[in-house]
PDB file of C-alpha atoms in Angstrom:
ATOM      1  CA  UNK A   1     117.483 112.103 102.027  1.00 91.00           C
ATOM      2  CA  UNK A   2     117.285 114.523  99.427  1.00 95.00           C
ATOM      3  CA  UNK A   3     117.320 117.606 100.575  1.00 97.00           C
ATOM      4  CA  UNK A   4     120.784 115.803 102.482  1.00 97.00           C
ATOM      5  CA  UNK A   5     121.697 115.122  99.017  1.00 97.00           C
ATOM      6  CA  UNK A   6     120.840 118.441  97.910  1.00 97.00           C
ATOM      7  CA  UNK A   7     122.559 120.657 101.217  1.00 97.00           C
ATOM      8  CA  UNK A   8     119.583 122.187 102.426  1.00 97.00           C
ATOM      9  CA  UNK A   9     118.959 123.499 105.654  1.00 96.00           C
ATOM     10  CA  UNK A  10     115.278 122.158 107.120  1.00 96.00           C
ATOM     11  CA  UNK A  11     113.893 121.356 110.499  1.00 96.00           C
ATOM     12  CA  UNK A  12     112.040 118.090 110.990  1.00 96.00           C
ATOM     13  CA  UNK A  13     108.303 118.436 112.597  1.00 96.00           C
ATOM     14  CA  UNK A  14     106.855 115.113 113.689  1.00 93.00           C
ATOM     15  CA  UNK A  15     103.268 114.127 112.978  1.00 94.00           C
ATOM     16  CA  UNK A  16     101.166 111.237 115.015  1.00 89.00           C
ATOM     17  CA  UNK A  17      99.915 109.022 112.484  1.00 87.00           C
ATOM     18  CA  UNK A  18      96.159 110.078 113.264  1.00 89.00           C
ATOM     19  CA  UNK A  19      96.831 113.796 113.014  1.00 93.00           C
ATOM     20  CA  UNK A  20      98.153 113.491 109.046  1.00 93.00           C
ATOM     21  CA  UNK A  21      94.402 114.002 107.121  1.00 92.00           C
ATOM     22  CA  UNK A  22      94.418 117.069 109.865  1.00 95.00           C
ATOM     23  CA  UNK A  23      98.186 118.452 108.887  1.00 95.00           C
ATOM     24  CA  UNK A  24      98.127 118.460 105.628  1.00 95.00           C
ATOM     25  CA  UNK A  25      94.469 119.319 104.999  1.00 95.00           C
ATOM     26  CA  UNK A  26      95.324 122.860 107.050  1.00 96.00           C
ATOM     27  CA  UNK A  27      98.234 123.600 104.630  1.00 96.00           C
ATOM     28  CA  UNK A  28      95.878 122.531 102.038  1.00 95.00           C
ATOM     29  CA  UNK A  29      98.254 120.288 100.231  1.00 94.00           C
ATOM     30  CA  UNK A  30      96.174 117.876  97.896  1.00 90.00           C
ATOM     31  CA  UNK A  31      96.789 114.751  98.391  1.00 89.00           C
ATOM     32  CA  UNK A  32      98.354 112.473  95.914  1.00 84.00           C
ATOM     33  CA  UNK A  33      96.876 108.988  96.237  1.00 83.00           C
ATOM     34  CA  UNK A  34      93.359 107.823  96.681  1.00 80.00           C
ATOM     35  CA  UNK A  35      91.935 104.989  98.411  1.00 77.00           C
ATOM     36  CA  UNK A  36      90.142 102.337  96.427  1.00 71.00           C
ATOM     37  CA  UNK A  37      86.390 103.916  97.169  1.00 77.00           C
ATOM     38  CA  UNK A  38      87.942 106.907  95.967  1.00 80.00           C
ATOM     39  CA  UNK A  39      88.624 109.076  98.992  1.00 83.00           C
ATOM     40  CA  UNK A  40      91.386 110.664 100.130  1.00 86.00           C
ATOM     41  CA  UNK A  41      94.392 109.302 101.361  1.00 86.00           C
ATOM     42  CA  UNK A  42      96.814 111.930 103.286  1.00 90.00           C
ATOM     43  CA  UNK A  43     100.766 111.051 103.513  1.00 90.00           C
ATOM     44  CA  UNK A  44     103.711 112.411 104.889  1.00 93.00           C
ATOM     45  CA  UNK A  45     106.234 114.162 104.160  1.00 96.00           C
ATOM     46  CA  UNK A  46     105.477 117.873 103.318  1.00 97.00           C
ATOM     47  CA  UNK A  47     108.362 120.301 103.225  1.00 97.00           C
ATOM     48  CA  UNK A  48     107.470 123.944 103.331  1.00 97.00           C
ATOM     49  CA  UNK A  49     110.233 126.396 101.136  1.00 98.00           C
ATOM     50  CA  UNK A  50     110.305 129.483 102.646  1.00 96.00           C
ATOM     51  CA  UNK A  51     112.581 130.993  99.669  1.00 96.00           C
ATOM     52  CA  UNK A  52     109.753 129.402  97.166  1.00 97.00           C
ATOM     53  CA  UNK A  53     106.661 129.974  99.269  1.00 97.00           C
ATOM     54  CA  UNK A  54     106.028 126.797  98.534  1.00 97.00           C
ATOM     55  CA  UNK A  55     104.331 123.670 100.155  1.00 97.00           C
ATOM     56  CA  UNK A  56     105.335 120.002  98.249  1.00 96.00           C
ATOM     57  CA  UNK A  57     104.077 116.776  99.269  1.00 92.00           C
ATOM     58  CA  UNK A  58     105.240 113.324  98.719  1.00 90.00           C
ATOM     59  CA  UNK A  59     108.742 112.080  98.607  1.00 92.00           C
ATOM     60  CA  UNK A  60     108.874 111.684  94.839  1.00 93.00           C
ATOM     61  CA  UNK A  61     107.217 115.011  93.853  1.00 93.00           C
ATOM     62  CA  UNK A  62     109.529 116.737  96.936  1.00 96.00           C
ATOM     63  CA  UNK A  63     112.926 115.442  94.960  1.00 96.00           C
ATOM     64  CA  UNK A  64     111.542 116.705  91.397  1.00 95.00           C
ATOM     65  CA  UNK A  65     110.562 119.933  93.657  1.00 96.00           C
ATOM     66  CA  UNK A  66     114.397 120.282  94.764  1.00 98.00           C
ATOM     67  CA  UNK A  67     116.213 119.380  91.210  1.00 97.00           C
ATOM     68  CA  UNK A  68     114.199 122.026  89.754  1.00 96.00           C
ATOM     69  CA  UNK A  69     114.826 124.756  92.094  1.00 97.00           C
ATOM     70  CA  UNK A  70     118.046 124.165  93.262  1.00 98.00           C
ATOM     71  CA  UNK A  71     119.627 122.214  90.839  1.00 97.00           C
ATOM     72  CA  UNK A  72     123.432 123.344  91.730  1.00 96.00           C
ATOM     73  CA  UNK A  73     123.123 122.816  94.961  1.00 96.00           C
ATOM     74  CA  UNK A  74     124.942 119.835  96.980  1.00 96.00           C
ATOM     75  CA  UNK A  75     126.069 116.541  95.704  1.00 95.00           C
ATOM     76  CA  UNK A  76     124.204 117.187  92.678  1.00 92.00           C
ATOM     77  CA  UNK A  77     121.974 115.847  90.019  1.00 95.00           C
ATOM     78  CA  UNK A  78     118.680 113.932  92.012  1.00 96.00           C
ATOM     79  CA  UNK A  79     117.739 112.301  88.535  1.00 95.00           C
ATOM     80  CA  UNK A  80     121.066 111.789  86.632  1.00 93.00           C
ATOM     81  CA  UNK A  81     120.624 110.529  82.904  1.00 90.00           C
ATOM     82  CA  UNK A  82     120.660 106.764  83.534  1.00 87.00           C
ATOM     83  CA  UNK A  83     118.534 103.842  82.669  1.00 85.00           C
ATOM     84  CA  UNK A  84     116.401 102.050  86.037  1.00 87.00           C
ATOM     85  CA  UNK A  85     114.930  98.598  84.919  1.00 86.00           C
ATOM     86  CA  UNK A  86     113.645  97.680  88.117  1.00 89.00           C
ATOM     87  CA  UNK A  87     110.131  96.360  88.047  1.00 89.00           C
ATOM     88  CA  UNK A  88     108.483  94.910  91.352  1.00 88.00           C
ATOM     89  CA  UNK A  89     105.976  92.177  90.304  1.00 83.00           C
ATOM     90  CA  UNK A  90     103.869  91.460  93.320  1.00 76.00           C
ATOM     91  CA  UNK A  91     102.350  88.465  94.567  1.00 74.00           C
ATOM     92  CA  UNK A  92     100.752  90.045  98.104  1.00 68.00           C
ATOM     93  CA  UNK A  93      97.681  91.903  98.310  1.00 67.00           C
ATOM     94  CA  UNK A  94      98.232  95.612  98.975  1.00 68.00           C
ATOM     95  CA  UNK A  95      96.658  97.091 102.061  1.00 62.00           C
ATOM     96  CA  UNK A  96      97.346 100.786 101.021  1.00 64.00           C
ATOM     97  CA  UNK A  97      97.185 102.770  97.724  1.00 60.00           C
ATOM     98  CA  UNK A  98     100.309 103.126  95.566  1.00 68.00           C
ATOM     99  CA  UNK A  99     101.388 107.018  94.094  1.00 65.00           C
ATOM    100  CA  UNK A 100     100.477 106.886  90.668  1.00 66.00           C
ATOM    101  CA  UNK A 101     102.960 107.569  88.029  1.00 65.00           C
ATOM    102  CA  UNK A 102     101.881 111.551  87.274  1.00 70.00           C
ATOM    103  CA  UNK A 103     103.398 113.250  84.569  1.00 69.00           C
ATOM    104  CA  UNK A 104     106.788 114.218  85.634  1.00 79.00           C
ATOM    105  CA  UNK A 105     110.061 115.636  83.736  1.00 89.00           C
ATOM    106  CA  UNK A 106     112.088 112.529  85.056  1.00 92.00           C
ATOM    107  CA  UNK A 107     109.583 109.499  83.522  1.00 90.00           C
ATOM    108  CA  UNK A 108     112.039 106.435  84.063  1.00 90.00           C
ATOM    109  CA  UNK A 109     112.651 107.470  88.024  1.00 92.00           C
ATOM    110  CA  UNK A 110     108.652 108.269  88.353  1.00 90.00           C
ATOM    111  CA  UNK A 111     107.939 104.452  87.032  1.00 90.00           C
ATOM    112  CA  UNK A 112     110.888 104.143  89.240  1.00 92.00           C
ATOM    113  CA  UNK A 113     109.080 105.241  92.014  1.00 89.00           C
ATOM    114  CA  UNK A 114     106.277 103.582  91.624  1.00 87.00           C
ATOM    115  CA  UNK A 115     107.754 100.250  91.715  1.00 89.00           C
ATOM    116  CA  UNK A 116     109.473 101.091  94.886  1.00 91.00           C
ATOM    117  CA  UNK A 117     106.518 101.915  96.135  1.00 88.00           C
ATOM    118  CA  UNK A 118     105.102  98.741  95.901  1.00 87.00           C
ATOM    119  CA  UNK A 119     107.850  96.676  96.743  1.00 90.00           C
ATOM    120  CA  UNK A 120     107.927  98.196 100.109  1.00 90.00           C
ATOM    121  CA  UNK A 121     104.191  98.269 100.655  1.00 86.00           C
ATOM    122  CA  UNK A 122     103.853  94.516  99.895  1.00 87.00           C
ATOM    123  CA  UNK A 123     105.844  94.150 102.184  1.00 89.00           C
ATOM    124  CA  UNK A 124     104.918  96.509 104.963  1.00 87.00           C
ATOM    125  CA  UNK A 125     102.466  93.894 107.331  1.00 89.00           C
ATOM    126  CA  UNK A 126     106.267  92.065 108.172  1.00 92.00           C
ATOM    127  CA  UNK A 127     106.748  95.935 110.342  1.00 89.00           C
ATOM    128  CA  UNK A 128     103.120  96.210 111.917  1.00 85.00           C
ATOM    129  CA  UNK A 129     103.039  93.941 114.733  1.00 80.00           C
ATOM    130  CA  UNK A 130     106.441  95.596 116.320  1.00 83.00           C
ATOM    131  CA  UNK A 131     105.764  99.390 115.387  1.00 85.00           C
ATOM    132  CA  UNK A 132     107.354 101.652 118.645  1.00 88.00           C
ATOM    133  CA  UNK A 133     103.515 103.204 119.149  1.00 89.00           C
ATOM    134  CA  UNK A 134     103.823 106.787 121.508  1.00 90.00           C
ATOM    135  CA  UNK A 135     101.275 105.175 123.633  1.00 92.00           C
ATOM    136  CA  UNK A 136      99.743 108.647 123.843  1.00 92.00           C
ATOM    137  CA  UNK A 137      98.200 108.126 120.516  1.00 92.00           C
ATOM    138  CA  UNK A 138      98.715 103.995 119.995  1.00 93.00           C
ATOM    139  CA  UNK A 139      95.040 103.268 120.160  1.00 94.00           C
ATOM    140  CA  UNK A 140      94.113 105.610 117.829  1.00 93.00           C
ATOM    141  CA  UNK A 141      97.474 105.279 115.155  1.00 91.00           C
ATOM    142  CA  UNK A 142      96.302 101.379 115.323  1.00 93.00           C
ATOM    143  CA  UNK A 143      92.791 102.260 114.313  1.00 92.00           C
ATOM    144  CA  UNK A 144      94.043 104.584 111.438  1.00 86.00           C
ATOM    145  CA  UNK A 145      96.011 101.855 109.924  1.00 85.00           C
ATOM    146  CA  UNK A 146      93.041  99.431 110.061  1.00 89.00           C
ATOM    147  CA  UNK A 147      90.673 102.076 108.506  1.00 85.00           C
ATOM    148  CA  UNK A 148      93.059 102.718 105.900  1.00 81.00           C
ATOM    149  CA  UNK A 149      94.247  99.025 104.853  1.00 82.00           C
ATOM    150  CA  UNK A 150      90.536  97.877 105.095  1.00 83.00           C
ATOM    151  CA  UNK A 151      90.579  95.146 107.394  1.00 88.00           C
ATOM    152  CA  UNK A 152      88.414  94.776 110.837  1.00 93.00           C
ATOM    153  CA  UNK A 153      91.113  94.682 113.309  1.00 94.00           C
ATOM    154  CA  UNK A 154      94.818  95.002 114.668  1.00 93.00           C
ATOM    155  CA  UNK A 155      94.970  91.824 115.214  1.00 93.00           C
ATOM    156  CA  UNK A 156      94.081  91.181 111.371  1.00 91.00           C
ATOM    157  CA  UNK A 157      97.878  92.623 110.648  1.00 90.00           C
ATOM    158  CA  UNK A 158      99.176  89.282 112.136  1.00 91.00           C
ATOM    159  CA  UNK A 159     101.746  87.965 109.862  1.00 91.00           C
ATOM    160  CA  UNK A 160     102.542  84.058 111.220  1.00 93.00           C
ATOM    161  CA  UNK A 161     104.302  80.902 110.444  1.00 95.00           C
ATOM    162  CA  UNK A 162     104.661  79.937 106.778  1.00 96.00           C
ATOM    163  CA  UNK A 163     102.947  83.087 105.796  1.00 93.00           C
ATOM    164  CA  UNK A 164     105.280  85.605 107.228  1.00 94.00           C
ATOM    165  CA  UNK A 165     108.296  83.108 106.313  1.00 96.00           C
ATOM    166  CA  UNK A 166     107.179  83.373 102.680  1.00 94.00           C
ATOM    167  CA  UNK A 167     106.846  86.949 103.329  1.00 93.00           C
ATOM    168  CA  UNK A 168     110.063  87.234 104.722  1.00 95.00           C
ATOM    169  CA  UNK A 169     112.231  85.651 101.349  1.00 95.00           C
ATOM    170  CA  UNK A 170     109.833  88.120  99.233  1.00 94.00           C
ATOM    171  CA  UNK A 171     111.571  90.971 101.144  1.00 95.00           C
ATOM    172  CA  UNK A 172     114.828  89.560 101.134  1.00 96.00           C
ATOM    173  CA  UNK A 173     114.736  88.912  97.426  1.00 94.00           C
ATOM    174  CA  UNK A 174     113.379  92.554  96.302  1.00 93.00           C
ATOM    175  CA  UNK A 175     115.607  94.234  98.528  1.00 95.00           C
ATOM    176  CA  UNK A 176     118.206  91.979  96.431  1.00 94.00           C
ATOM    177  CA  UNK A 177     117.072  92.828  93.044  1.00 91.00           C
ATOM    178  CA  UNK A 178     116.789  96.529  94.486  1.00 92.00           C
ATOM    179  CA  UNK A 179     120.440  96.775  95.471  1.00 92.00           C
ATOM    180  CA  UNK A 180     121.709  95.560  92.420  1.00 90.00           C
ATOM    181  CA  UNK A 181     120.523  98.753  91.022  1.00 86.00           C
ATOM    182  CA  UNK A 182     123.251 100.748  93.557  1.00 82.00           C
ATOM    183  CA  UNK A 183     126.348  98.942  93.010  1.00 82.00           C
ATOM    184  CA  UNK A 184     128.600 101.423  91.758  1.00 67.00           C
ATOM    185  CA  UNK A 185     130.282 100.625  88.536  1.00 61.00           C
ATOM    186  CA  UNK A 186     133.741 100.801  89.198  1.00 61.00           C
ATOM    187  CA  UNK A 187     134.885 100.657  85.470  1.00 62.00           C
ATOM    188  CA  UNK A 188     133.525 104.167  85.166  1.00 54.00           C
ATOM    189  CA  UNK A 189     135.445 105.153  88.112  1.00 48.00           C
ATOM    190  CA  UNK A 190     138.753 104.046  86.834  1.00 47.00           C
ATOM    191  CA  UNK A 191     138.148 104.997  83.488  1.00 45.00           C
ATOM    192  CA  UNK A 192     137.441 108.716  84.435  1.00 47.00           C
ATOM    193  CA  UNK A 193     140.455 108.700  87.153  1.00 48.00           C
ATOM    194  CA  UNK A 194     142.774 107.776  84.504  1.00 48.00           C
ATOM    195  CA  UNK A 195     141.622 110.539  81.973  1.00 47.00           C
TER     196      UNK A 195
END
């Protein structure tokens, strides 16, 4: 979304779930968040800047990437002087890492980020049990996610009954409280069409 924000030109190169640690490890991209033993857990997406020579991973430190080289370009400002008071408090065990808030030029949208983060994670076992697998690689994408969420089997991803229905108005509410955050203020529209 943000380098469609932004006006970039890029190409899109899909990765099977099992061949991430091998992708990113060749381009030698760090990764940014760590499972809870400590070792390393490898994300998507990279972007590669050919005008930059540069490699970026992670969504968050991709947009602080763009707004600092290419700050002109597009729709404009990725990180526009505004206050974000969202704050996800989670009730669900997390089955992945969160990104950590790093140091960052844009504080508010990386604690931003962070929340997001796990608002959507808690969430993510209501998406498991009807992922599209390329049954090329389904066997092996399932046994990725249950190495990296820590559990024994697919079939421990099962979300049923009261559990996913309590799941289920979680979601609903955070996506809620989330979208509150994008309603555009149309005060500031009609006071700045009038000037």
């Amino acid at each position: 979304m943000a380098l469609n924000f932004k006006g970039l030109p890029y190409t899109t190169t899909w990765v099977a779930l099992p061949d991430i640690p091998k992708v990113r490890s060749s381009l030698k991209v760090p990764p940014c968040r760590k499972f809870a033993d400590g070792t390393d857990f490898f994300t998507l997406p990279i972007i590669q800047d050919p005008a930059t020579d540069s490699l970026v991973g992670d969504s968050f430190d991709i947009a602080v990437y763009l707004q600092k080289n290419y700050p002109d370009s597009g729709a404009g400002d990725l990180f526009p002087p505004q206050t974000i008071d969202y704050v996800f408090e989670n009730e669900f065990t997390l089955l992945v890492p969160l990104s950590d808030c790093r140091d960052s030029d844009f504080p508010e949208y990386a604690r931003f980020n962070v929340n997001v983060d796990a608002a959507f994670s808690a969430h993510a076992q209501l998406t498991v049990g009807g992922f599209p697998f390329n049954q090329a690689t389904a066997e092996a994408t399932k046994a990725e996610f249950v190495r990296r969420a820590g559990v024994t089997c697919w079939e421990d991803f099962a979300l049923e009954g009261e559990a996913r229905e309590k799941t289920k108005d979680s979601f609903r509410s955070m996506l809620g409280d989330l979208a509150k955050l994008f309603l555009r203020d149309t005060n500031d529209a009609c006071n700045s069409a009038e000037e």
